[in-house]
PDB file of C-alpha atoms in Angstrom:
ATOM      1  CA  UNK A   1     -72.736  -8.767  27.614  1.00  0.00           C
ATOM      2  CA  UNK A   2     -76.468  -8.121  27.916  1.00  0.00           C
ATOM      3  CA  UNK A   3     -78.553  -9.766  30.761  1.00  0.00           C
ATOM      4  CA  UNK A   4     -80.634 -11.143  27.867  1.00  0.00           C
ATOM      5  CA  UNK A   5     -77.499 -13.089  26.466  1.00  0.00           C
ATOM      6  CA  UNK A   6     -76.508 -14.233  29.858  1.00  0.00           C
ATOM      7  CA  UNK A   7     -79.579 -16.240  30.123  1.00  0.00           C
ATOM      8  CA  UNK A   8     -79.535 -17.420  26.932  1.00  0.00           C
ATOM      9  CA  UNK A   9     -75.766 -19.304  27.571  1.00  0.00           C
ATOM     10  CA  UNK A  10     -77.534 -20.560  30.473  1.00  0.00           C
ATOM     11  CA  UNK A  11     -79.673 -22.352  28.696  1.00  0.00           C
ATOM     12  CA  UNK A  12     -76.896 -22.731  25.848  1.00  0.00           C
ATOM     13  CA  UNK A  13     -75.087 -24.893  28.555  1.00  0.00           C
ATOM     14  CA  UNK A  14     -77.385 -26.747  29.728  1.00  0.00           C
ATOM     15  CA  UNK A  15     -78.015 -28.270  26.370  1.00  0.00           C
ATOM     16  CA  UNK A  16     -74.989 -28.946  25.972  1.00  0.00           C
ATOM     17  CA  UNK A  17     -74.274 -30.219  29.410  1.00  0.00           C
ATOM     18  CA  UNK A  18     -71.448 -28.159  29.999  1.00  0.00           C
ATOM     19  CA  UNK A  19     -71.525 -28.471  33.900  1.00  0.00           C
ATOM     20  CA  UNK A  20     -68.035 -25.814  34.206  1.00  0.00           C
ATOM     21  CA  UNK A  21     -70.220 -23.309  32.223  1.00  0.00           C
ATOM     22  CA  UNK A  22     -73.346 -23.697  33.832  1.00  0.00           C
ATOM     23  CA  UNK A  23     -72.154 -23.254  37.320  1.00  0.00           C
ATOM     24  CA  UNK A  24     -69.733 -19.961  36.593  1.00  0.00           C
ATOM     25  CA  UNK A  25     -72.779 -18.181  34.720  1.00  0.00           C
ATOM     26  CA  UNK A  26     -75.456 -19.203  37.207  1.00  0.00           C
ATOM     27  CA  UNK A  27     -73.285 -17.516  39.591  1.00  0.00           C
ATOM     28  CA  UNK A  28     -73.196 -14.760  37.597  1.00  0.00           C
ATOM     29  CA  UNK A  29     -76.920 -14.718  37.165  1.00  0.00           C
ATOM     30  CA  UNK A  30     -77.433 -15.259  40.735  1.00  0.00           C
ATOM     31  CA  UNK A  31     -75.090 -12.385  41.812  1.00  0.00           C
ATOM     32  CA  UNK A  32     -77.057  -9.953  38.929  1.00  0.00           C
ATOM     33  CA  UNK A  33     -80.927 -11.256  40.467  1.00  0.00           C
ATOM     34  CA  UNK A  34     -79.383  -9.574  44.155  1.00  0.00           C
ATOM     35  CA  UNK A  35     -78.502  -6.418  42.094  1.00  0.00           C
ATOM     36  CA  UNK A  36     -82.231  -6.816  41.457  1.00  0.00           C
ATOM     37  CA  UNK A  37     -84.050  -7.786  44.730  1.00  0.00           C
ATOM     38  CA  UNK A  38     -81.456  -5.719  47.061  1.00  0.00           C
ATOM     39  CA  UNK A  39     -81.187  -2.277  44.931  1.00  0.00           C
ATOM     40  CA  UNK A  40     -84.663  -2.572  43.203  1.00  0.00           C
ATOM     41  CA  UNK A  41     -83.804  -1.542  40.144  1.00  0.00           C
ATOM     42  CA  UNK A  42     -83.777  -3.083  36.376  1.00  0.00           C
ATOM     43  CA  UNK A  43     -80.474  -4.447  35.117  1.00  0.00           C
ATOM     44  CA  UNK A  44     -78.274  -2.870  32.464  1.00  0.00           C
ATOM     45  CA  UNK A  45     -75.877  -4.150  30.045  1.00  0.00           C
ATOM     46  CA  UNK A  46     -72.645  -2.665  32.598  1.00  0.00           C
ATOM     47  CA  UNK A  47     -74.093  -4.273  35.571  1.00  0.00           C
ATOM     48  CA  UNK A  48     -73.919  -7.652  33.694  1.00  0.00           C
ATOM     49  CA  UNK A  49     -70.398  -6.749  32.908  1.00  0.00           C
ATOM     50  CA  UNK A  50     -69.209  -5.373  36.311  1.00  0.00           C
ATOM     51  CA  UNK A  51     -70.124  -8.343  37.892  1.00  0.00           C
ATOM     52  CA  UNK A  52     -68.036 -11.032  35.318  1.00  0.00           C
ATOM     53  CA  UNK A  53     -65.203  -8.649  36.253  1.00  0.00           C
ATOM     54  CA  UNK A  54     -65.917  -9.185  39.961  1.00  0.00           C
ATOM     55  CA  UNK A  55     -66.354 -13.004  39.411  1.00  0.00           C
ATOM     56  CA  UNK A  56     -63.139 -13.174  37.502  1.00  0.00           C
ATOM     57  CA  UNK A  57     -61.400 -11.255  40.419  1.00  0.00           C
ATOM     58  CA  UNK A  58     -62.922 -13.571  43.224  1.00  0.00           C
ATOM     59  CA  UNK A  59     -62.012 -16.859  40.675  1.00  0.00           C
ATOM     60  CA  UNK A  60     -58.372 -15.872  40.703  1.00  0.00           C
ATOM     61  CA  UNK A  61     -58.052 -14.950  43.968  1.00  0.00           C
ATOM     62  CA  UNK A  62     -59.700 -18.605  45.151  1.00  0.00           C
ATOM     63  CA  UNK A  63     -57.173 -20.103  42.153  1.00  0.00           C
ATOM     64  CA  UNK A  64     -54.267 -18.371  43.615  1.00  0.00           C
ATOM     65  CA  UNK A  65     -55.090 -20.071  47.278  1.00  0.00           C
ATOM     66  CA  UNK A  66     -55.645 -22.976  45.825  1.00  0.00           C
ATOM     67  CA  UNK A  67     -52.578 -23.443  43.663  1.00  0.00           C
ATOM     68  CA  UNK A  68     -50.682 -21.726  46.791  1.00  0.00           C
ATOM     69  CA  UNK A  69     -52.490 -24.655  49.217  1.00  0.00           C
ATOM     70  CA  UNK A  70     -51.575 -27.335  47.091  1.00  0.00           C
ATOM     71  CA  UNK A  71     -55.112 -28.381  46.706  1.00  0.00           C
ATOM     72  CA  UNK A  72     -56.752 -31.143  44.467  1.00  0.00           C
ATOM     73  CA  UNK A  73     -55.249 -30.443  40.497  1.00  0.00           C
ATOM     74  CA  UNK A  74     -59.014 -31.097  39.285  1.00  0.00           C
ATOM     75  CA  UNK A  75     -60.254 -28.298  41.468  1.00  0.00           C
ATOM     76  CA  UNK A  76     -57.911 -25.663  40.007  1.00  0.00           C
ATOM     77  CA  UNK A  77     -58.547 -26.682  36.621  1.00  0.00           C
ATOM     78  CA  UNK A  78     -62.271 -25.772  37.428  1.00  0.00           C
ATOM     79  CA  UNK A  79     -60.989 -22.736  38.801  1.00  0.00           C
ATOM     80  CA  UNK A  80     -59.273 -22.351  35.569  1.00  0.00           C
ATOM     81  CA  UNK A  81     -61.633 -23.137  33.066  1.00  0.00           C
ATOM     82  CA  UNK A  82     -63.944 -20.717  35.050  1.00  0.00           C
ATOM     83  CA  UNK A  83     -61.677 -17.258  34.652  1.00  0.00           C
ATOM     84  CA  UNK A  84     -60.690 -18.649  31.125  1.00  0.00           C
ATOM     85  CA  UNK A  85     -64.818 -18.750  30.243  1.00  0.00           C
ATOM     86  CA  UNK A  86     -65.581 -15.288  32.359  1.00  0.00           C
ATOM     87  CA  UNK A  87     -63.111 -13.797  30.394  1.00  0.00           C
ATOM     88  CA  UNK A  88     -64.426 -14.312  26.869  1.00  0.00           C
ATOM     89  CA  UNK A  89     -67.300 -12.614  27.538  1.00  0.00           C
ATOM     90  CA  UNK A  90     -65.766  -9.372  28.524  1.00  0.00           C
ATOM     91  CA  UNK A  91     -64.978  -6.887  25.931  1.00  0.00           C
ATOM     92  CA  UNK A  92     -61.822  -6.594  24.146  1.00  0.00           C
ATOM     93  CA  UNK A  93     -59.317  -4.563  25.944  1.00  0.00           C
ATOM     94  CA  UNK A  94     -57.617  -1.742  24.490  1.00  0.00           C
ATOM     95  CA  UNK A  95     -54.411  -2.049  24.574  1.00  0.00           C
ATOM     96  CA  UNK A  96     -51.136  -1.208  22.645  1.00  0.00           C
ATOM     97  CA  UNK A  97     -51.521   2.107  19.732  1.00  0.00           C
ATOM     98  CA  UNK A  98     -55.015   2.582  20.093  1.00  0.00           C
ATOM     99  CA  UNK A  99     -54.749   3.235  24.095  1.00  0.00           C
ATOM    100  CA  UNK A 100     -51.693   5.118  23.344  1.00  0.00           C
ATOM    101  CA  UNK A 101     -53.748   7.400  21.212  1.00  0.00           C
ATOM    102  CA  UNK A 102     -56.225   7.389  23.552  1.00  0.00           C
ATOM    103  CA  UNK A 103     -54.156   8.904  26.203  1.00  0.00           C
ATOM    104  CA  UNK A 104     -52.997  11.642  23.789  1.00  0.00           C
ATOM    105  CA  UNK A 105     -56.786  12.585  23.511  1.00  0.00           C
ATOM    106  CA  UNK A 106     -57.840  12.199  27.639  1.00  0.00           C
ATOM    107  CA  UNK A 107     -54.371  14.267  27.670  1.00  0.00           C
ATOM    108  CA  UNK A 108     -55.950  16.939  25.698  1.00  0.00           C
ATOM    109  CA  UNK A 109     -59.210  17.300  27.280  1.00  0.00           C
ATOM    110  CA  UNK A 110     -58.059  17.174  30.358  1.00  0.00           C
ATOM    111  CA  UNK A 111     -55.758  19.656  30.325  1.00  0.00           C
ATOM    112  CA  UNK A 112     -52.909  17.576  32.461  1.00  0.00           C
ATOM    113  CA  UNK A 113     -49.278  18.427  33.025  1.00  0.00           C
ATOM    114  CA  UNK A 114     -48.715  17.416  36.224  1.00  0.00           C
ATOM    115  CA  UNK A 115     -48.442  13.517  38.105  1.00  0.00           C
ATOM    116  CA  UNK A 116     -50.994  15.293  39.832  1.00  0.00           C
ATOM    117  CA  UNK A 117     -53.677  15.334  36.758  1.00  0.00           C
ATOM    118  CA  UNK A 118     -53.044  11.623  36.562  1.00  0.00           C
ATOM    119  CA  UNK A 119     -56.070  10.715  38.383  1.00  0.00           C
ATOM    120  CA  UNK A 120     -58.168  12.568  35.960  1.00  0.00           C
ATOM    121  CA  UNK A 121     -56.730  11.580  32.986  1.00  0.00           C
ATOM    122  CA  UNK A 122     -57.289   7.421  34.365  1.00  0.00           C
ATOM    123  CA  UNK A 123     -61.180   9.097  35.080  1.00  0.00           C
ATOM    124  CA  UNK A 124     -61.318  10.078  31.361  1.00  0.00           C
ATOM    125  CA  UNK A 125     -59.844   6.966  29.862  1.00  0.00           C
ATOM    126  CA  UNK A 126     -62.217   4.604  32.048  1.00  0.00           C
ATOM    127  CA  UNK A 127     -65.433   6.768  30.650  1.00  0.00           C
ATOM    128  CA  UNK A 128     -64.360   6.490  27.120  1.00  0.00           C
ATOM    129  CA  UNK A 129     -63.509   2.506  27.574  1.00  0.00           C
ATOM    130  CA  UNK A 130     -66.255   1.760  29.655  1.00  0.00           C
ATOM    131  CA  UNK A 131     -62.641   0.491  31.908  1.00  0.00           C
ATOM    132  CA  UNK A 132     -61.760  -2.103  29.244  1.00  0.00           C
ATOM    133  CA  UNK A 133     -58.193  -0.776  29.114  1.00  0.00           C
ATOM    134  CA  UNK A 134     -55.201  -1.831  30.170  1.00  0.00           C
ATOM    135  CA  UNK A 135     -54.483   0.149  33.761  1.00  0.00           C
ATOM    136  CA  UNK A 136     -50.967  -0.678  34.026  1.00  0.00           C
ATOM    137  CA  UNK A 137     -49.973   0.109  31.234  1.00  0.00           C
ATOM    138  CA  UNK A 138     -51.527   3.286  31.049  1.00  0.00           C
ATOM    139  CA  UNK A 139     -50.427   4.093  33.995  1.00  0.00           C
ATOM    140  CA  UNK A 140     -46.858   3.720  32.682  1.00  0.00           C
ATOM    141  CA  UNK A 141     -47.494   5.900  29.445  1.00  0.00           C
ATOM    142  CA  UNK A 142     -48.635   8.535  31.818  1.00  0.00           C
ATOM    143  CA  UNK A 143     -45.854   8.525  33.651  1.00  0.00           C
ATOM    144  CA  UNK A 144     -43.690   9.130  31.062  1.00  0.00           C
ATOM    145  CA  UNK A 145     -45.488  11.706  29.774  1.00  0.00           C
ATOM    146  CA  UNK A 146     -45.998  13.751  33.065  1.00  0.00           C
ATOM    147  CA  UNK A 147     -43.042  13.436  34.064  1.00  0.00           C
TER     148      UNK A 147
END
């Protein structure tokens, strides 16, 4: 997502008076604006992105406490609704063939054999995916193939 589409669902939400919306991406803004003011430094398009990923990780983690806790049902719906809306504006995720065929290439380039190489090979898949892949189950694939 670009910083410039961020605000504009902002101001998408407030028209439409989407309140669950508006608070999860004003977060987000808020968290991107200390990016700004504490690293002083313009925003790019994966910073806008790393940050939804972090939210999403923080949501679920406060979800998970909550549902653990017991707490109020209409505050983990929130919590819900949140992660569901943080996670439709992340990238698809390979997955399936297309990371499978993936690996085969990082396999290649890398030059891996070993369990050892597997860190590398992860490196190489995250820079060709920008790290919209799925980890586990590349991890897995590797696995088999190093074995």
């Amino acid at each position: 997502m670009k910083y410039d589409e961020l605000k504009d669902e902002i101001k998408a939400a407030m028209k439409a008076k989407d309140k669950v919306r508006l608070s999860i991406l004003r977060q987000v803004h808020g968290e991107i604006k200390n990016i700004e003011v504490n690293e002083r430094r313009d925003i790019e398009d994966s910073d806008v992105d790393a940050m939804i990923k972090r939210l999403i990780k923080q949501t679920r983690e406060t979800l998970d406490g909550s549902i653990k806790a017991g707490n109020d049902q209409e505050r983990t719906d929130m919590l819900s609704e949140q992660v569901a809306i943080l996670e439709g504006y992340l990238p698809k995720q390979v997955t399936g063939d297309e990371l499978t065929a993936l690996i085969g290439e990082a396999l290649a380039e890398t030059g891996a054999s070993t369990k050892k190489d597997m860190g590398r090979v992860m490196g190489a898949l995250t820079q060709k995916t920008s790290g919209n892949f799925d980890k586990a189950a590349a991890a897995k694939e590797l696995g088999q193939r190093l074995a």
